[in-house]
């Protein structure tokens, strides 16, 4: 009796299937990210500055209560809502007590707080009241207003991908810049402060950024 049915059909000449597209896809994505990173470096750009769909758009709506027990210059620090961003250039910082890079940039935030030309505000995310308040007691509070966001909703609305992230928002409520990662001295001098200066001198909204219509108008 023949044993031919027990042999693999096609023998050694049968072509083997290569890796599936699903297996290769993560490698392709990773290679693309690496290429983008090195392109930005070669072009003299900071790889932490990534494009955002919200640039030159109105800041999202939000209304957050305060972080209880936090003070600045002896006064209780209020919460933060969307309307607080209108009328004054704002530096908005998303932070958390457990965030190590937030601790690295904290001395810079304390220095920025001394500049009265703009307001420095913060949104605390994924934190407990005790931990967040203790962090500011230990390191000093740089924020004029603090929104306490236990749901992470505001971060999602702003497209935040991690902490810290900082936004420059002009006096018309338009987002002008998004910085991913901690602030540091060179970045502050080369990018952040010049953009703040530019926003301070503008007399009308950026193109494509229409201020919200007042109720009843």
Short mmCIF file of C-alpha atoms in Angstrom, two decimals:
data_model
loop_
_atom_site.label_atom_id
_atom_site.label_comp_id
_atom_site.label_asym_id
_atom_site.label_seq_id
_atom_site.Cartn_x
_atom_site.Cartn_y
_atom_site.Cartn_z
CA UNK A 1 0.00 0.00 0.00
CA UNK A 2 1.30 3.40 -0.91
CA UNK A 3 2.27 5.88 1.84
CA UNK A 4 2.05 8.85 -0.52
CA UNK A 5 -0.92 10.36 1.34
CA UNK A 6 1.29 10.84 4.40
CA UNK A 7 3.75 13.05 2.58
CA UNK A 8 3.32 16.85 2.41
CA UNK A 9 2.06 17.88 -0.99
CA UNK A 10 4.40 19.86 -3.15
CA UNK A 11 7.55 18.66 -1.37
CA UNK A 12 10.34 21.11 -0.60
CA UNK A 13 9.52 23.21 -3.66
CA UNK A 14 6.25 24.49 -2.15
CA UNK A 15 6.64 28.29 -1.60
CA UNK A 16 6.25 29.38 1.98
CA UNK A 17 4.00 32.26 2.91
CA UNK A 18 5.75 35.39 4.11
CA UNK A 19 4.78 37.45 7.18
CA UNK A 20 1.24 38.71 7.09
CA UNK A 21 0.51 42.41 6.65
CA UNK A 22 -0.84 42.59 10.21
CA UNK A 23 2.49 41.36 11.55
CA UNK A 24 4.44 43.93 9.53
CA UNK A 25 2.14 46.89 10.26
CA UNK A 26 3.56 47.74 13.73
CA UNK A 27 7.07 47.68 12.26
CA UNK A 28 6.03 50.01 9.45
CA UNK A 29 4.43 52.45 11.94
CA UNK A 30 7.50 52.36 14.18
CA UNK A 31 9.82 52.97 11.23
CA UNK A 32 7.68 55.94 10.20
CA UNK A 33 7.85 57.45 13.71
CA UNK A 34 11.63 57.04 13.80
CA UNK A 35 11.92 58.65 10.37
CA UNK A 36 9.76 61.60 11.52
CA UNK A 37 11.87 62.01 14.66
CA UNK A 38 15.15 62.18 12.73
CA UNK A 39 13.63 64.42 10.08
CA UNK A 40 12.65 66.91 12.76
CA UNK A 41 16.13 66.74 14.26
CA UNK A 42 17.80 67.28 10.89
CA UNK A 43 15.47 70.21 10.20
CA UNK A 44 16.38 71.82 13.51
CA UNK A 45 12.94 71.22 15.03
CA UNK A 46 12.17 70.07 18.56
CA UNK A 47 10.67 66.55 18.23
CA UNK A 48 8.46 67.23 21.27
CA UNK A 49 6.60 69.93 19.36
CA UNK A 50 3.94 68.00 17.49
CA UNK A 51 1.15 69.37 15.32
CA UNK A 52 -2.29 69.59 16.91
CA UNK A 53 -5.69 69.78 15.26
CA UNK A 54 -6.56 72.51 17.78
CA UNK A 55 -3.84 74.98 16.77
CA UNK A 56 -5.49 78.25 15.67
CA UNK A 57 -8.83 76.90 16.95
CA UNK A 58 -10.91 77.95 19.93
CA UNK A 59 -10.06 76.20 23.18
CA UNK A 60 -12.64 73.54 24.11
CA UNK A 61 -15.39 74.19 26.63
CA UNK A 62 -14.81 72.97 30.18
CA UNK A 63 -15.78 73.92 33.72
CA UNK A 64 -13.68 72.48 36.55
CA UNK A 65 -13.91 73.00 40.27
CA UNK A 66 -10.90 74.04 42.37
CA UNK A 67 -8.33 71.92 44.15
CA UNK A 68 -9.39 72.55 47.77
CA UNK A 69 -6.89 74.00 50.20
CA UNK A 70 -4.45 75.43 47.64
CA UNK A 71 -3.44 79.09 47.94
CA UNK A 72 -1.37 81.65 46.06
CA UNK A 73 -0.10 84.79 47.80
CA UNK A 74 -2.30 83.94 50.76
CA UNK A 75 -5.52 83.66 48.74
CA UNK A 76 -7.54 80.55 47.91
CA UNK A 77 -6.92 79.49 44.30
CA UNK A 78 -10.19 79.25 42.30
CA UNK A 79 -11.17 76.57 39.78
CA UNK A 80 -10.87 76.96 36.05
CA UNK A 81 -13.40 77.19 33.23
CA UNK A 82 -13.31 78.04 29.55
CA UNK A 83 -14.43 81.65 30.09
CA UNK A 84 -11.35 82.29 32.26
CA UNK A 85 -9.16 81.98 29.15
CA UNK A 86 -10.68 85.01 27.41
CA UNK A 87 -9.19 88.51 27.63
CA UNK A 88 -5.67 87.57 28.69
CA UNK A 89 -2.86 85.51 27.21
CA UNK A 90 -2.77 82.20 29.06
CA UNK A 91 -0.24 79.47 29.66
CA UNK A 92 -2.25 76.32 30.48
CA UNK A 93 -0.35 73.42 32.02
CA UNK A 94 -1.68 69.86 32.44
CA UNK A 95 0.05 68.23 35.40
CA UNK A 96 -0.16 65.55 38.10
CA UNK A 97 1.63 64.85 41.38
CA UNK A 98 2.83 61.42 40.17
CA UNK A 99 4.33 62.87 36.98
CA UNK A 100 8.16 62.88 37.20
CA UNK A 101 8.69 65.31 34.25
CA UNK A 102 6.23 67.69 35.95
CA UNK A 103 8.64 67.90 38.87
CA UNK A 104 11.50 68.62 36.47
CA UNK A 105 9.74 71.64 34.94
CA UNK A 106 8.24 72.97 38.19
CA UNK A 107 11.03 75.52 38.90
CA UNK A 108 10.39 77.03 35.46
CA UNK A 109 6.67 77.33 36.20
CA UNK A 110 7.51 79.17 39.42
CA UNK A 111 9.59 81.65 37.43
CA UNK A 112 6.85 82.09 34.83
CA UNK A 113 4.35 82.87 37.58
CA UNK A 114 6.27 86.07 38.31
CA UNK A 115 5.47 87.46 34.84
CA UNK A 116 2.24 89.43 35.20
CA UNK A 117 1.79 89.95 31.43
CA UNK A 118 0.02 86.61 31.13
CA UNK A 119 -1.75 84.17 33.43
CA UNK A 120 -0.37 80.75 34.32
CA UNK A 121 -3.13 78.24 35.07
CA UNK A 122 -3.15 74.49 35.56
CA UNK A 123 -5.38 71.46 35.19
CA UNK A 124 -4.62 68.58 37.51
CA UNK A 125 -5.52 65.16 36.08
CA UNK A 126 -5.77 61.56 37.31
CA UNK A 127 -4.83 62.55 40.84
CA UNK A 128 -6.23 62.58 44.36
CA UNK A 129 -6.92 65.79 46.25
CA UNK A 130 -4.48 64.79 48.98
CA UNK A 131 -1.61 63.95 46.62
CA UNK A 132 -2.12 66.98 44.37
CA UNK A 133 -2.42 69.41 47.28
CA UNK A 134 0.59 67.85 49.04
CA UNK A 135 2.66 68.20 45.87
CA UNK A 136 1.96 71.96 45.70
CA UNK A 137 2.60 72.39 49.41
CA UNK A 138 5.98 70.69 49.04
CA UNK A 139 7.02 72.39 45.79
CA UNK A 140 5.06 75.70 45.99
CA UNK A 141 2.06 76.59 43.85
CA UNK A 142 2.72 78.49 40.58
CA UNK A 143 -0.89 78.56 39.32
CA UNK A 144 -3.39 81.43 39.54
CA UNK A 145 -6.22 79.00 38.87
CA UNK A 146 -6.37 75.22 39.05
CA UNK A 147 -8.99 72.97 37.53
CA UNK A 148 -9.27 69.63 39.33
CA UNK A 149 -10.24 67.05 36.70
CA UNK A 150 -10.98 63.59 38.11
CA UNK A 151 -12.52 62.32 34.84
CA UNK A 152 -9.68 63.31 32.44
CA UNK A 153 -12.38 64.78 30.21
CA UNK A 154 -10.68 68.15 29.74
CA UNK A 155 -7.42 66.45 28.77
CA UNK A 156 -9.24 64.42 26.13
CA UNK A 157 -10.91 67.56 24.76
CA UNK A 158 -7.50 69.25 24.47
CA UNK A 159 -5.95 66.18 22.84
CA UNK A 160 -3.51 65.65 25.69
CA UNK A 161 -1.46 62.46 25.34
CA UNK A 162 0.51 62.64 28.58
CA UNK A 163 1.74 64.90 31.34
CA UNK A 164 3.03 67.50 31.33
CA UNK A 165 1.64 69.33 28.33
CA UNK A 166 1.46 73.10 28.01
CA UNK A 167 -0.71 75.27 25.76
CA UNK A 168 -0.31 78.91 24.82
CA UNK A 169 -3.76 80.46 24.42
CA UNK A 170 -4.18 84.03 23.19
CA UNK A 171 -6.52 86.65 24.60
CA UNK A 172 -9.22 85.60 22.11
CA UNK A 173 -9.28 82.04 23.43
CA UNK A 174 -7.38 80.62 20.43
CA UNK A 175 -4.78 77.90 20.98
CA UNK A 176 -1.50 79.09 19.49
CA UNK A 177 0.96 76.40 20.58
CA UNK A 178 1.05 72.94 22.14
CA UNK A 179 4.17 71.73 23.94
CA UNK A 180 4.49 68.04 24.78
CA UNK A 181 6.80 67.20 27.66
CA UNK A 182 8.46 69.38 30.29
CA UNK A 183 9.49 72.97 29.76
CA UNK A 184 13.20 73.70 30.01
CA UNK A 185 15.27 76.87 29.79
CA UNK A 186 16.32 76.73 26.13
CA UNK A 187 12.82 75.82 24.97
CA UNK A 188 11.41 78.63 27.09
CA UNK A 189 13.77 81.24 25.62
CA UNK A 190 13.72 80.01 22.01
CA UNK A 191 10.06 79.10 21.60
CA UNK A 192 7.63 79.71 24.45
CA UNK A 193 8.45 83.28 25.44
CA UNK A 194 8.68 84.55 21.83
CA UNK A 195 5.25 83.04 21.12
CA UNK A 196 3.85 84.65 24.25
CA UNK A 197 5.31 88.01 23.19
CA UNK A 198 3.71 87.60 19.77
CA UNK A 199 0.32 86.75 21.29
CA UNK A 200 0.53 89.75 23.61
CA UNK A 201 0.95 92.08 20.64
CA UNK A 202 -1.94 90.76 18.55
CA UNK A 203 -5.10 92.82 18.26
CA UNK A 204 -7.38 90.33 16.50
CA UNK A 205 -7.89 86.57 16.42
CA UNK A 206 -5.72 84.33 14.28
CA UNK A 207 -7.09 83.48 10.85
CA UNK A 208 -9.65 80.70 11.15
CA UNK A 209 -10.16 81.21 14.88
CA UNK A 210 -13.55 82.81 15.36
CA UNK A 211 -14.38 83.98 18.88
CA UNK A 212 -17.54 82.38 20.32
CA UNK A 213 -20.72 84.35 19.78
CA UNK A 214 -22.09 85.95 22.90
CA UNK A 215 -25.41 84.59 24.12
CA UNK A 216 -28.32 86.55 22.79
CA UNK A 217 -26.34 88.23 20.01
#
